[in-house]
mmCIF file of C-alpha atoms in Angstrom:
data_model
loop_
_atom_site.group_PDB
_atom_site.id
_atom_site.type_symbol
_atom_site.label_atom_id
_atom_site.label_comp_id
_atom_site.label_asym_id
_atom_site.label_seq_id
_atom_site.Cartn_x
_atom_site.Cartn_y
_atom_site.Cartn_z
ATOM 1 C CA MET A 939 76.281 9.359 164.892
ATOM 2 C CA ASP A 940 77.200 12.786 166.232
ATOM 3 C CA GLN A 941 80.789 12.276 165.170
ATOM 4 C CA MET A 942 79.772 11.521 161.576
ATOM 5 C CA MET A 943 77.656 14.712 161.345
ATOM 6 C CA GLU A 944 80.567 16.811 162.644
ATOM 7 C CA ILE A 945 82.963 15.410 159.984
ATOM 8 C CA GLU A 946 80.398 16.149 157.215
ATOM 9 C CA SER A 947 79.961 19.792 158.312
ATOM 10 C CA GLU A 948 83.742 20.336 158.346
ATOM 11 C CA ALA A 949 84.014 18.973 154.809
ATOM 12 C CA ARG A 950 81.362 21.410 153.574
ATOM 13 C CA ALA A 951 82.985 24.422 155.274
ATOM 14 C CA GLY A 952 86.414 23.695 153.789
ATOM 15 C CA PRO A 953 89.767 24.074 155.519
ATOM 16 C CA ALA A 954 90.041 26.558 158.302
ATOM 17 C CA GLN A 955 91.533 29.998 157.394
ATOM 18 C CA SER A 956 93.257 32.629 159.487
ATOM 19 C CA PRO A 957 92.003 36.252 159.734
ATOM 20 C CA ALA A 958 94.884 37.410 157.498
ATOM 21 C CA ASP A 959 93.945 34.896 154.869
ATOM 22 C CA LEU A 960 90.311 36.014 154.993
ATOM 23 C CA THR A 961 91.335 39.705 154.493
ATOM 24 C CA ALA A 962 93.568 38.877 151.539
ATOM 25 C CA ALA A 963 90.824 36.767 149.985
ATOM 26 C CA THR A 964 88.233 39.538 150.152
ATOM 27 C CA THR A 965 90.623 42.260 148.726
ATOM 28 C CA LEU A 966 90.177 42.934 144.956
ATOM 29 C CA ASP A 967 93.453 42.776 143.030
ATOM 30 C CA TYR A 968 93.429 44.967 139.866
ATOM 31 C CA ARG A 969 97.001 44.212 138.945
ATOM 32 C CA PRO A 970 97.455 42.032 135.846
ATOM 33 C CA GLN A 971 99.010 38.664 136.360
ATOM 34 C CA THR A 972 102.368 39.473 134.743
ATOM 35 C CA ASP A 973 106.004 39.754 135.650
ATOM 36 C CA GLU A 974 106.343 43.415 134.456
ATOM 37 C CA PRO A 975 107.721 45.983 136.901
ATOM 38 C CA LEU A 976 105.218 47.692 139.129
ATOM 39 C CA GLN A 977 106.024 51.207 137.770
ATOM 40 C CA SER A 978 105.310 50.095 134.167
ATOM 41 C CA ARG A 979 102.021 48.508 135.222
ATOM 42 C CA VAL A 980 100.944 51.662 137.068
ATOM 43 C CA GLN A 981 101.667 53.858 134.010
ATOM 44 C CA ASP A 982 99.649 51.543 131.813
ATOM 45 C CA ASP A 983 96.712 51.312 134.204
ATOM 46 C CA PHE A 984 96.652 55.019 135.123
ATOM 47 C CA PRO A 985 97.898 57.100 132.106
ATOM 48 C CA GLN A 986 99.331 60.522 132.768
ATOM 49 C CA PRO A 987 97.295 63.674 131.881
ATOM 50 C CA GLN A 988 97.698 64.850 128.250
ATOM 51 C CA THR A 989 97.798 68.341 126.787
ATOM 52 C CA GLU A 990 94.528 69.822 125.556
ATOM 53 C CA ALA A 991 95.521 69.616 121.897
ATOM 54 C CA ALA A 992 96.711 66.003 122.188
ATOM 55 C CA SER A 993 93.585 65.038 124.137
ATOM 56 C CA THR A 994 91.380 66.648 121.499
ATOM 57 C CA GLN A 995 93.280 64.926 118.711
ATOM 58 C CA SER A 996 92.949 61.594 120.512
ATOM 59 C CA LEU A 997 89.208 62.135 120.963
ATOM 60 C CA LEU A 998 88.762 63.051 117.295
ATOM 61 C CA SER A 999 90.697 59.975 116.163
ATOM 62 C CA THR A 1000 88.581 57.812 118.447
ATOM 63 C CA CYS A 1001 85.332 59.324 117.198
ATOM 64 C CA THR A 1002 86.275 58.980 113.539
ATOM 65 C CA LYS A 1003 87.746 55.497 113.801
ATOM 66 C CA GLY A 1004 85.808 53.079 111.684
ATOM 67 C CA GLN A 1005 83.674 55.808 110.055
ATOM 68 C CA GLY A 1006 85.188 55.601 106.582
ATOM 69 C CA ALA A 1007 81.864 55.546 104.783
ATOM 70 C CA ILE A 1008 80.639 58.665 106.555
ATOM 71 C CA GLN A 1009 83.888 60.502 105.815
ATOM 72 C CA ASP A 1010 83.697 59.562 102.149
ATOM 73 C CA GLN A 1011 80.129 60.857 101.914
ATOM 74 C CA SER A 1012 81.092 64.094 103.723
ATOM 75 C CA ALA A 1013 83.984 64.606 101.340
ATOM 76 C CA HIS A 1014 81.585 64.086 98.424
ATOM 77 C CA LEU A 1015 79.219 66.747 99.758
ATOM 78 C CA GLN A 1016 81.727 69.342 100.995
ATOM 79 C CA GLY A 1017 84.774 68.716 98.834
ATOM 80 C CA PRO A 1018 88.139 67.321 99.844
ATOM 81 C CA MET A 1019 89.606 68.285 103.162
ATOM 82 C CA LEU A 1020 92.553 70.618 102.798
ATOM 83 C CA THR A 1021 96.047 69.490 103.636
ATOM 84 C CA GLY A 1022 99.529 70.910 103.539
ATOM 85 C CA ALA A 1023 99.753 74.571 104.514
ATOM 86 C CA LEU A 1024 96.067 74.639 105.493
ATOM 87 C CA ALA A 1025 96.107 71.495 107.614
ATOM 88 C CA GLU A 1026 95.460 71.795 111.305
ATOM 89 C CA ASN A 1027 98.549 72.108 113.458
ATOM 90 C CA PRO A 1028 97.872 71.010 117.063
ATOM 91 C CA ALA A 1029 100.783 73.092 118.342
ATOM 92 C CA GLU A 1030 99.212 76.383 117.204
ATOM 93 C CA PRO A 1031 96.314 78.112 118.997
ATOM 94 C CA PHE A 1032 92.835 77.862 117.478
ATOM 95 C CA ASN A 1033 92.166 80.367 114.678
ATOM 96 C CA ILE A 1034 88.597 80.624 113.443
ATOM 97 C CA PHE A 1035 89.655 82.091 110.089
ATOM 98 C CA ASP A 1036 92.013 79.183 109.364
ATOM 99 C CA ALA A 1037 89.330 76.768 110.546
ATOM 100 C CA LEU A 1038 86.857 78.228 108.020
ATOM 101 C CA CYS A 1039 89.453 77.938 105.278
ATOM 102 C CA ARG A 1040 89.853 74.207 105.977
ATOM 103 C CA HIS A 1041 86.227 73.485 105.010
ATOM 104 C CA THR A 1042 85.137 74.158 101.446
ATOM 105 C CA ALA A 1043 81.441 74.682 102.128
ATOM 106 C CA LEU A 1044 82.050 77.057 105.031
ATOM 107 C CA PHE A 1045 84.684 78.954 103.072
ATOM 108 C CA LEU A 1046 82.339 79.548 100.123
ATOM 109 C CA GLU A 1047 79.548 80.750 102.401
ATOM 110 C CA PHE A 1048 81.955 83.001 104.287
ATOM 111 C CA ALA A 1049 83.290 84.531 101.061
ATOM 112 C CA LYS A 1050 79.763 85.081 99.761
ATOM 113 C CA GLN A 1051 78.807 87.142 102.818
ATOM 114 C CA LEU A 1052 81.828 89.463 102.708
ATOM 115 C CA ASP A 1053 81.657 93.045 101.526
ATOM 116 C CA ILE A 1054 83.475 93.641 98.235
ATOM 117 C CA GLU A 1055 86.183 95.729 99.911
ATOM 118 C CA ASP A 1056 86.771 93.099 102.609
ATOM 119 C CA LEU A 1057 86.867 90.388 99.960
ATOM 120 C CA VAL A 1058 89.555 92.218 97.998
ATOM 121 C CA SER A 1059 91.561 92.961 101.155
ATOM 122 C CA LEU A 1060 91.565 89.339 102.322
ATOM 123 C CA TYR A 1061 92.497 88.200 98.822
ATOM 124 C CA ALA A 1062 95.480 90.545 98.925
ATOM 125 C CA ILE A 1063 96.839 89.857 102.428
ATOM 126 C CA SER A 1064 95.986 86.215 103.193
ATOM 127 C CA ARG A 1065 97.916 83.517 101.362
ATOM 128 C CA ASN A 1066 95.477 80.765 102.341
ATOM 129 C CA PHE A 1067 92.459 82.845 101.305
ATOM 130 C CA HIS A 1068 94.193 83.788 98.045
ATOM 131 C CA THR A 1069 94.918 80.150 97.214
ATOM 132 C CA LEU A 1070 91.404 78.962 98.025
ATOM 133 C CA LEU A 1071 89.714 81.786 96.132
ATOM 134 C CA ASN A 1072 91.812 81.149 93.031
ATOM 135 C CA ALA A 1073 90.578 77.567 93.016
ATOM 136 C CA ARG A 1074 86.922 78.710 93.179
ATOM 137 C CA PHE A 1075 87.048 82.219 91.726
ATOM 138 C CA THR A 1076 84.084 81.983 89.344
ATOM 139 C CA THR A 1077 81.855 80.399 91.966
ATOM 140 C CA THR A 1078 82.666 83.115 94.493
ATOM 141 C CA MET A 1079 82.160 86.022 92.065
ATOM 142 C CA LEU A 1080 78.820 84.694 90.822
ATOM 143 C CA ALA A 1081 77.648 83.885 94.353
ATOM 144 C CA GLN A 1082 78.492 87.419 95.502
ATOM 145 C CA ALA A 1083 76.690 88.961 92.522
ATOM 146 C CA LEU A 1084 73.605 86.749 92.803
ATOM 147 C CA ARG A 1085 73.249 87.492 96.495
ATOM 148 C CA LYS A 1086 73.758 91.274 96.410
ATOM 149 C CA ALA A 1087 72.611 92.181 92.881
ATOM 150 C CA PRO A 1088 70.488 89.347 91.470
ATOM 151 C CA GLU A 1089 68.911 91.313 88.618
ATOM 152 C CA SER A 1090 72.131 93.027 87.563
ATOM 153 C CA SER A 1091 74.149 89.797 87.643
ATOM 154 C CA ARG A 1092 71.646 88.172 85.274
ATOM 155 C CA THR A 1093 71.410 91.228 83.016
ATOM 156 C CA PHE A 1094 75.070 92.236 82.684
ATOM 157 C CA LYS A 1095 76.661 88.893 81.819
ATOM 158 C CA PHE A 1096 80.400 88.857 82.320
ATOM 159 C CA LYS A 1097 80.929 87.243 78.895
ATOM 160 C CA ALA A 1098 79.727 90.486 77.271
ATOM 161 C CA TYR A 1099 82.413 92.548 79.049
ATOM 162 C CA LYS A 1100 85.736 91.164 77.913
ATOM 163 C CA SER A 1101 88.015 93.704 79.616
ATOM 164 C CA LEU A 1102 86.282 93.018 82.939
ATOM 165 C CA CYS A 1103 87.279 89.344 82.746
ATOM 166 C CA MET A 1104 90.573 87.611 83.428
ATOM 167 C CA HIS A 1105 92.196 84.263 82.756
ATOM 168 C CA ASP A 1106 91.272 81.519 85.197
ATOM 169 C CA PRO A 1107 94.011 81.367 87.883
ATOM 170 C CA ALA A 1108 93.244 77.648 88.255
ATOM 171 C CA LYS A 1109 94.308 77.190 84.594
ATOM 172 C CA ARG A 1110 91.113 75.460 83.510
ATOM 173 C CA PRO A 1111 91.177 75.092 79.708
ATOM 174 C CA HIS A 1112 89.205 77.284 77.331
ATOM 175 C CA PRO A 1113 86.243 75.379 75.819
ATOM 176 C CA ARG A 1114 87.067 76.462 72.249
ATOM 177 C CA ILE A 1115 90.618 77.844 72.127
ATOM 178 C CA PRO A 1116 93.334 75.175 72.652
ATOM 179 C CA ASN A 1117 96.294 75.808 74.947
ATOM 180 C CA GLU A 1118 94.577 78.752 76.625
ATOM 181 C CA SER A 1119 92.814 79.095 79.948
ATOM 182 C CA ARG A 1120 89.207 80.166 80.034
ATOM 183 C CA MET A 1121 87.993 83.711 80.830
ATOM 184 C CA ILE A 1122 86.208 84.245 84.139
ATOM 185 C CA PRO A 1123 84.663 87.286 85.903
ATOM 186 C CA SER A 1124 87.035 89.475 87.879
ATOM 187 C CA PHE A 1125 86.668 91.862 90.808
ATOM 188 C CA ARG A 1126 86.138 94.693 88.320
ATOM 189 C CA TRP A 1127 83.063 92.960 86.886
ATOM 190 C CA LEU A 1128 81.709 92.400 90.393
ATOM 191 C CA ARG A 1129 82.251 96.070 91.252
ATOM 192 C CA MET A 1130 80.468 97.127 88.084
ATOM 193 C CA VAL A 1131 77.458 94.898 88.800
ATOM 194 C CA LEU A 1132 77.125 96.093 92.396
ATOM 195 C CA PHE A 1133 77.536 99.716 91.313
ATOM 196 C CA ARG A 1134 74.835 99.479 88.653
ATOM 197 C CA GLU A 1135 72.440 97.817 91.056
ATOM 198 C CA ARG A 1136 72.925 100.716 93.478
ATOM 199 C CA VAL A 1137 72.590 103.362 90.759
ATOM 200 C CA VAL A 1138 69.291 102.005 89.392
ATOM 201 C CA THR A 1139 67.874 101.769 92.896
ATOM 202 C CA ASP A 1140 68.898 105.387 93.545
ATOM 203 C CA ILE A 1141 67.386 106.632 90.268
ATOM 204 C CA ILE A 1142 64.009 105.124 91.125
ATOM 205 C CA ALA A 1143 64.202 106.525 94.668
ATOM 206 C CA LEU A 1144 65.235 109.988 93.430
ATOM 207 C CA LEU A 1145 62.257 110.125 91.072
ATOM 208 C CA ALA A 1146 59.917 108.877 93.822
ATOM 209 C CA THR A 1147 61.199 111.565 96.191
ATOM 210 C CA GLU A 1148 60.018 114.187 93.690
ATOM 211 C CA GLY A 1149 56.660 112.412 93.394
ATOM 212 C CA HIS A 1150 57.315 110.496 90.150
ATOM 213 C CA ARG A 1151 56.882 106.885 91.213
ATOM 214 C CA LEU A 1152 57.533 103.782 89.134
ATOM 215 C CA PRO A 1153 56.282 100.194 89.520
ATOM 216 C CA PRO A 1154 58.693 97.761 91.242
ATOM 217 C CA ARG A 1155 59.183 95.861 87.965
ATOM 218 C CA ALA A 1156 60.701 98.997 86.412
ATOM 219 C CA SER A 1157 64.027 98.248 88.106
ATOM 220 C CA LEU A 1158 64.722 95.327 85.758
ATOM 221 C CA THR A 1159 63.567 97.325 82.738
ATOM 222 C CA ILE A 1160 65.982 100.186 83.491
ATOM 223 C CA LYS A 1161 68.849 97.698 83.809
ATOM 224 C CA ARG A 1162 67.979 96.277 80.401
ATOM 225 C CA LEU A 1163 67.972 99.802 78.977
ATOM 226 C CA TRP A 1164 71.447 100.261 80.469
ATOM 227 C CA LEU A 1165 72.590 97.084 78.727
ATOM 228 C CA LEU A 1166 71.171 98.516 75.503
ATOM 229 C CA MET A 1167 73.265 101.661 76.035
ATOM 230 C CA ASP A 1168 76.405 99.504 76.307
ATOM 231 C CA ILE A 1169 75.965 98.368 72.690
ATOM 232 C CA ALA A 1170 77.690 100.715 70.272
ATOM 233 C CA THR A 1171 76.054 99.795 66.943
ATOM 234 C CA ASN A 1172 72.489 100.334 65.757
ATOM 235 C CA GLU A 1173 72.158 96.837 64.280
ATOM 236 C CA LYS A 1174 72.875 95.116 67.572
ATOM 237 C CA ARG A 1175 70.720 97.527 69.523
ATOM 238 C CA VAL A 1176 67.794 96.861 67.199
ATOM 239 C CA GLY A 1177 68.502 93.123 67.312
ATOM 240 C CA LEU A 1178 68.381 93.106 71.106
ATOM 241 C CA LEU A 1179 65.053 94.960 71.101
ATOM 242 C CA HIS A 1180 63.639 92.513 68.559
ATOM 243 C CA ASN A 1181 64.276 89.729 71.073
ATOM 244 C CA ASP A 1182 60.836 89.650 72.674
ATOM 245 C CA GLY A 1183 62.066 87.081 75.168
ATOM 246 C CA PHE A 1184 64.464 89.654 76.616
ATOM 247 C CA PHE A 1185 62.615 92.928 75.938
ATOM 248 C CA THR A 1186 59.043 91.854 76.594
ATOM 249 C CA ASN A 1187 55.938 93.972 75.974
ATOM 250 C CA ASP A 1188 55.925 94.819 79.665
ATOM 251 C CA ASP A 1189 59.485 96.102 79.358
ATOM 252 C CA LEU A 1190 58.500 98.380 76.477
ATOM 253 C CA TYR A 1191 55.546 99.673 78.490
ATOM 254 C CA LEU A 1192 57.634 100.362 81.599
ATOM 255 C CA ALA A 1193 60.449 101.892 79.544
ATOM 256 C CA THR A 1194 57.958 104.337 78.011
ATOM 257 C CA MET A 1195 56.652 105.158 81.484
ATOM 258 C CA PHE A 1196 60.230 105.750 82.644
ATOM 259 C CA PHE A 1197 60.837 108.218 79.795
ATOM 260 C CA ILE A 1198 57.623 110.071 80.637
ATOM 261 C CA LYS A 1199 58.569 110.313 84.313
ATOM 262 C CA LEU A 1200 61.961 111.728 83.330
ATOM 263 C CA ASP A 1201 60.252 114.353 81.156
ATOM 264 C CA MET A 1202 57.965 115.284 84.034
ATOM 265 C CA ARG A 1203 60.977 115.607 86.350
ATOM 266 C CA PHE A 1204 63.013 117.761 83.970
ATOM 267 C CA MET A 1205 60.018 119.871 82.928
ATOM 268 C CA ASP A 1206 59.145 120.803 86.486
ATOM 269 C CA PRO A 1207 58.505 124.579 86.493
ATOM 270 C CA ILE A 1208 60.428 125.040 89.761
ATOM 271 C CA ASP A 1209 63.105 122.331 90.043
ATOM 272 C CA GLY A 1210 63.423 121.399 86.362
ATOM 273 C CA VAL A 1211 64.686 123.116 83.228
ATOM 274 C CA GLY A 1212 61.290 123.292 81.544
ATOM 275 C CA GLU A 1213 62.044 121.205 78.435
ATOM 276 C CA THR A 1214 62.549 117.613 77.266
ATOM 277 C CA ALA A 1215 66.028 118.224 75.866
ATOM 278 C CA MET A 1216 67.548 117.028 79.159
ATOM 279 C CA ARG A 1217 65.934 113.625 78.773
ATOM 280 C CA ARG A 1218 67.370 113.255 75.260
ATOM 281 C CA LEU A 1219 70.774 114.438 76.460
ATOM 282 C CA MET A 1220 70.860 112.047 79.433
ATOM 283 C CA LEU A 1221 69.720 109.010 77.440
ATOM 284 C CA GLY A 1222 72.284 109.805 74.757
ATOM 285 C CA GLN A 1223 75.159 109.402 77.202
ATOM 286 C CA ARG A 1224 77.295 106.310 77.365
ATOM 287 C CA SER A 1225 76.061 105.332 80.827
ATOM 288 C CA LEU A 1226 73.090 105.946 83.115
ATOM 289 C CA SER A 1227 75.499 107.108 85.799
ATOM 290 C CA THR A 1228 75.345 110.581 84.217
ATOM 291 C CA LEU A 1229 71.583 110.652 84.758
ATOM 292 C CA TRP A 1230 72.124 109.416 88.315
ATOM 293 C CA ARG A 1231 74.574 112.205 89.075
ATOM 294 C CA CYS A 1232 72.268 114.764 87.462
ATOM 295 C CA LEU A 1233 69.294 113.681 89.621
ATOM 296 C CA ARG A 1234 71.552 113.884 92.678
ATOM 297 C CA ARG A 1235 72.546 117.424 91.641
ATOM 298 C CA LYS A 1236 76.179 116.461 91.146
ATOM 299 C CA CYS A 1237 76.446 117.512 87.500
ATOM 300 C CA ALA A 1238 74.680 119.754 84.950
ATOM 301 C CA LEU A 1239 74.159 122.383 87.650
ATOM 302 C CA SER A 1240 75.130 125.345 85.469
ATOM 303 C CA ARG A 1241 74.679 126.392 81.877
ATOM 304 C CA LEU A 1242 78.367 125.760 81.234
ATOM 305 C CA GLU A 1243 78.150 122.145 82.393
ATOM 306 C CA MET A 1244 75.042 121.539 80.309
ATOM 307 C CA LEU A 1245 76.742 123.009 77.242
ATOM 308 C CA GLN A 1246 79.779 120.797 77.837
ATOM 309 C CA LEU A 1247 77.538 117.722 77.923
ATOM 310 C CA HIS A 1248 75.904 118.824 74.692
ATOM 311 C CA VAL A 1249 79.267 119.468 73.016
ATOM 312 C CA ARG A 1250 80.559 116.035 73.981
ATOM 313 C CA TYR A 1251 77.365 114.354 72.824
ATOM 314 C CA SER A 1252 76.356 115.796 69.483
ATOM 315 C CA TYR A 1253 77.988 119.124 68.575
ATOM 316 C CA GLN A 1254 79.627 119.083 65.156
ATOM 317 C CA PRO A 1255 82.105 121.960 64.720
ATOM 318 C CA ARG A 1256 83.194 123.417 61.431
ATOM 319 C CA ALA A 1257 86.163 121.831 59.695
ATOM 320 C CA GLU A 1258 88.517 124.668 60.599
ATOM 321 C CA ASP A 1259 87.561 124.381 64.286
ATOM 322 C CA ARG A 1260 88.038 120.630 64.771
ATOM 323 C CA ALA A 1261 91.569 121.015 66.086
ATOM 324 C CA PHE A 1262 90.492 123.289 68.968
ATOM 325 C CA SER A 1263 88.777 122.629 72.265
ATOM 326 C CA ILE A 1264 85.220 123.937 72.592
ATOM 327 C CA MET A 1265 83.697 125.108 75.873
ATOM 328 C CA GLY A 1266 86.540 123.408 77.741
ATOM 329 C CA VAL A 1267 85.974 120.040 75.998
ATOM 330 C CA PRO A 1268 89.103 118.570 74.352
ATOM 331 C CA ALA A 1269 89.018 118.423 70.576
ATOM 332 C CA ASN A 1270 89.157 114.610 70.483
ATOM 333 C CA GLU A 1271 85.967 114.375 72.579
ATOM 334 C CA VAL A 1272 83.760 116.826 70.699
ATOM 335 C CA GLY A 1273 80.609 115.242 69.211
ATOM 336 C CA ARG A 1274 81.709 111.651 69.851
ATOM 337 C CA GLY A 1275 78.686 110.526 71.860
ATOM 338 C CA SER A 1276 76.104 110.589 69.055
ATOM 339 C CA THR A 1277 77.856 108.343 66.506
ATOM 340 C CA GLU A 1278 78.317 104.588 66.436
ATOM 341 C CA GLY A 1279 81.221 103.318 68.469
ATOM 342 C CA TRP A 1280 81.247 106.636 70.356
ATOM 343 C CA GLY A 1281 83.233 108.391 67.675
ATOM 344 C CA GLN A 1282 84.636 105.363 65.837
ATOM 345 C CA GLY A 1283 81.751 105.183 63.369
ATOM 346 C CA GLN A 1284 80.006 107.653 61.078
ATOM 347 C CA ARG A 1285 76.303 106.900 61.449
ATOM 348 C CA LYS A 1286 74.122 108.424 64.140
ATOM 349 C CA LEU A 1287 73.665 106.165 67.165
ATOM 350 C CA LEU A 1288 69.979 105.759 68.043
ATOM 351 C CA ARG A 1289 69.037 106.505 71.652
ATOM 352 C CA PRO A 1290 67.080 104.017 73.801
ATOM 353 C CA ASP A 1291 63.922 106.166 73.747
ATOM 354 C CA GLU A 1292 64.014 106.266 69.928
ATOM 355 C CA LEU A 1293 64.539 102.506 69.713
ATOM 356 C CA VAL A 1294 61.694 101.744 72.146
ATOM 357 C CA MET A 1295 59.310 103.901 70.107
ATOM 358 C CA MET A 1296 60.340 102.115 66.895
ATOM 359 C CA GLU A 1297 59.848 98.706 68.519
ATOM 360 C CA ASP A 1298 56.442 99.780 69.839
ATOM 361 C CA LEU A 1299 55.344 100.571 66.286
ATOM 362 C CA ARG A 1300 56.787 97.304 64.945
ATOM 363 C CA ARG A 1301 54.880 95.201 67.505
ATOM 364 C CA GLY A 1302 51.713 97.276 67.178
ATOM 365 C CA LEU A 1303 51.338 97.921 70.912
ATOM 366 C CA ASN A 1304 49.970 101.475 70.483
ATOM 367 C CA LEU A 1305 51.489 102.630 73.753
ATOM 368 C CA VAL A 1306 50.644 106.206 72.833
ATOM 369 C CA ASN A 1307 47.102 105.487 73.985
ATOM 370 C CA SER A 1308 48.424 104.771 77.504
ATOM 371 C CA HIS A 1309 50.510 107.904 77.982
ATOM 372 C CA ILE A 1310 47.901 109.625 80.165
ATOM 373 C CA TYR A 1311 47.627 106.583 82.434
ATOM 374 C CA MET A 1312 51.452 106.419 82.656
ATOM 375 C CA MET A 1313 51.524 110.054 83.746
ATOM 376 C CA LEU A 1314 48.907 109.482 86.449
ATOM 377 C CA TRP A 1315 50.360 106.236 87.798
ATOM 378 C CA GLY A 1316 51.598 106.717 91.348
ATOM 379 C CA TYR A 1317 49.719 109.996 91.884
ATOM 380 C CA VAL A 1318 46.020 109.058 91.992
ATOM 381 C CA ASP A 1319 44.264 106.027 93.415
ATOM 382 C CA THR A 1320 42.264 104.596 90.507
ATOM 383 C CA LYS A 1321 39.536 103.347 92.868
ATOM 384 C CA THR A 1322 39.031 106.349 95.153
ATOM 385 C CA PHE A 1323 40.540 109.048 92.846
ATOM 386 C CA GLU A 1324 42.418 110.460 95.820
ATOM 387 C CA ASP A 1325 46.008 111.662 95.785
ATOM 388 C CA LEU A 1326 48.631 109.141 96.842
ATOM 389 C CA GLU A 1327 51.550 109.977 99.095
ATOM 390 C CA VAL A 1328 54.980 108.556 98.391
ATOM 391 C CA PRO A 1329 55.870 105.943 101.058
ATOM 392 C CA GLU A 1330 58.913 106.820 103.124
ATOM 393 C CA GLU A 1331 60.766 103.646 102.168
ATOM 394 C CA GLU A 1332 60.586 104.593 98.469
ATOM 395 C CA LYS A 1333 62.248 107.971 98.968
ATOM 396 C CA TYR A 1334 65.923 108.656 98.468
ATOM 397 C CA HIS A 1335 67.785 109.041 101.751
ATOM 398 C CA GLY A 1336 71.267 109.639 100.422
ATOM 399 C CA SER A 1337 74.296 107.383 100.335
ATOM 400 C CA ASP A 1338 77.363 107.287 102.540
ATOM 401 C CA ALA A 1339 79.633 105.642 99.980
ATOM 402 C CA GLU A 1340 82.170 108.257 98.935
ATOM 403 C CA GLU A 1341 83.692 106.013 96.299
ATOM 404 C CA GLU A 1342 80.484 106.271 94.266
ATOM 405 C CA GLU A 1343 81.764 109.485 92.735
ATOM 406 C CA ALA A 1344 84.884 107.743 91.447
ATOM 407 C CA GLU A 1345 82.791 104.846 90.182
ATOM 408 C CA ALA A 1346 80.436 107.227 88.399
ATOM 409 C CA GLU A 1347 83.386 109.018 86.814
ATOM 410 C CA ALA A 1348 84.749 105.679 85.650
ATOM 411 C CA GLU A 1349 81.332 104.819 84.196
ATOM 412 C CA SER A 1350 80.975 108.132 82.322
ATOM 413 C CA GLY A 1351 81.537 108.272 78.597
ATOM 414 C CA HIS A 1352 84.700 110.384 78.429
ATOM 415 C CA THR A 1353 86.758 108.599 81.118
ATOM 416 C CA THR A 1354 85.334 105.118 80.942
ATOM 417 C CA THR A 1355 87.529 102.230 82.038
ATOM 418 C CA HIS A 1356 84.812 99.570 81.864
ATOM 419 C CA SER A 1357 84.468 97.363 78.840
ATOM 420 C CA ARG A 1358 81.657 97.783 76.338
ATOM 421 C CA ILE A 1359 80.200 95.238 74.011
ATOM 422 C CA TRP A 1360 81.773 97.228 71.159
ATOM 423 C CA GLU A 1361 85.212 96.605 72.671
ATOM 424 C CA ALA A 1362 84.487 92.938 73.417
ATOM 425 C CA GLU A 1363 84.577 92.184 69.722
#
């Protein structure tokens, strides 16, 4: 009986093993069951360290593997990924500028935030930036203008300023003219829009500094008056004022208030000239930049300068004197500002203040009954009848941009380089 139990226990325990066999049995073997050399198996099981760029590329390929649908949707939202000269080169060090240029959405946002001078500089020196901007030139120009000068960009449409436009560098076809690329806004149009936005803001601040405040809505009205001054014929000026969707009743009211505030500024017994002729002379110019420079005391500081402005605007010399310069004004510039086309026509060109008064009578607004209230606005609190002080943020604090003088000279009537609606035809 005992012998049978001993045989059964040995069968359950299995054959006897040596200590070496037990050690080998309990050791884990990670090597694959293959006949390959040991060195090859070690390299496969334990890969050598990679470079940072190769490791990053491997990680990106692993993360994007099998994500075709997501990539297609991303390409639909952000535009196609750039290849060729703009593709990422793992051998080169990381460059944040090139990385921005490889993504359409980031590039457009980056270009929209740039200052105009930086935008022009990058367009001139960077081949990648130049290529990308040419493909999206209209979008970038309009985005810049809408962000920095929203009212001016909507008022001074680039289609009305032909010489400030250029042919599309992407060669997109013209909608009406066959075999010709379309016209798009250029850097010159963007400069003009930003300059006019700054000038109107300064005019309002300069008047407020002297105590002649205007409502915030007056900024848009003054820009629309500037657009009216760009038109060189009476018919089109009158037609624009008849458009009550563009020149609303509020615009006519604020324009009249603006004219009154200018009269009060120029008729100041201490700082002014004591008459309304300056308002008529300034509004008869080809651009509001002359008024801006006058309020900043950069022009019309002497009797000679005022006479030169008058000679350029409306002086009509005798027939025998037309070949000579008058008061230092060249003969071909004498009296050109008061006729249609700035000397190209024969009829008198109506000023904005004259046109607003005519439109007021046509619509029956009777704004003459509100002249006293327009004079008092910004001086007296209508509830407490106490004097109001001009807030510090509304005052003019100067400008550090030295190029404004050159821009103002370019905007003036006798050296203008900007297009007018007269020229666009």
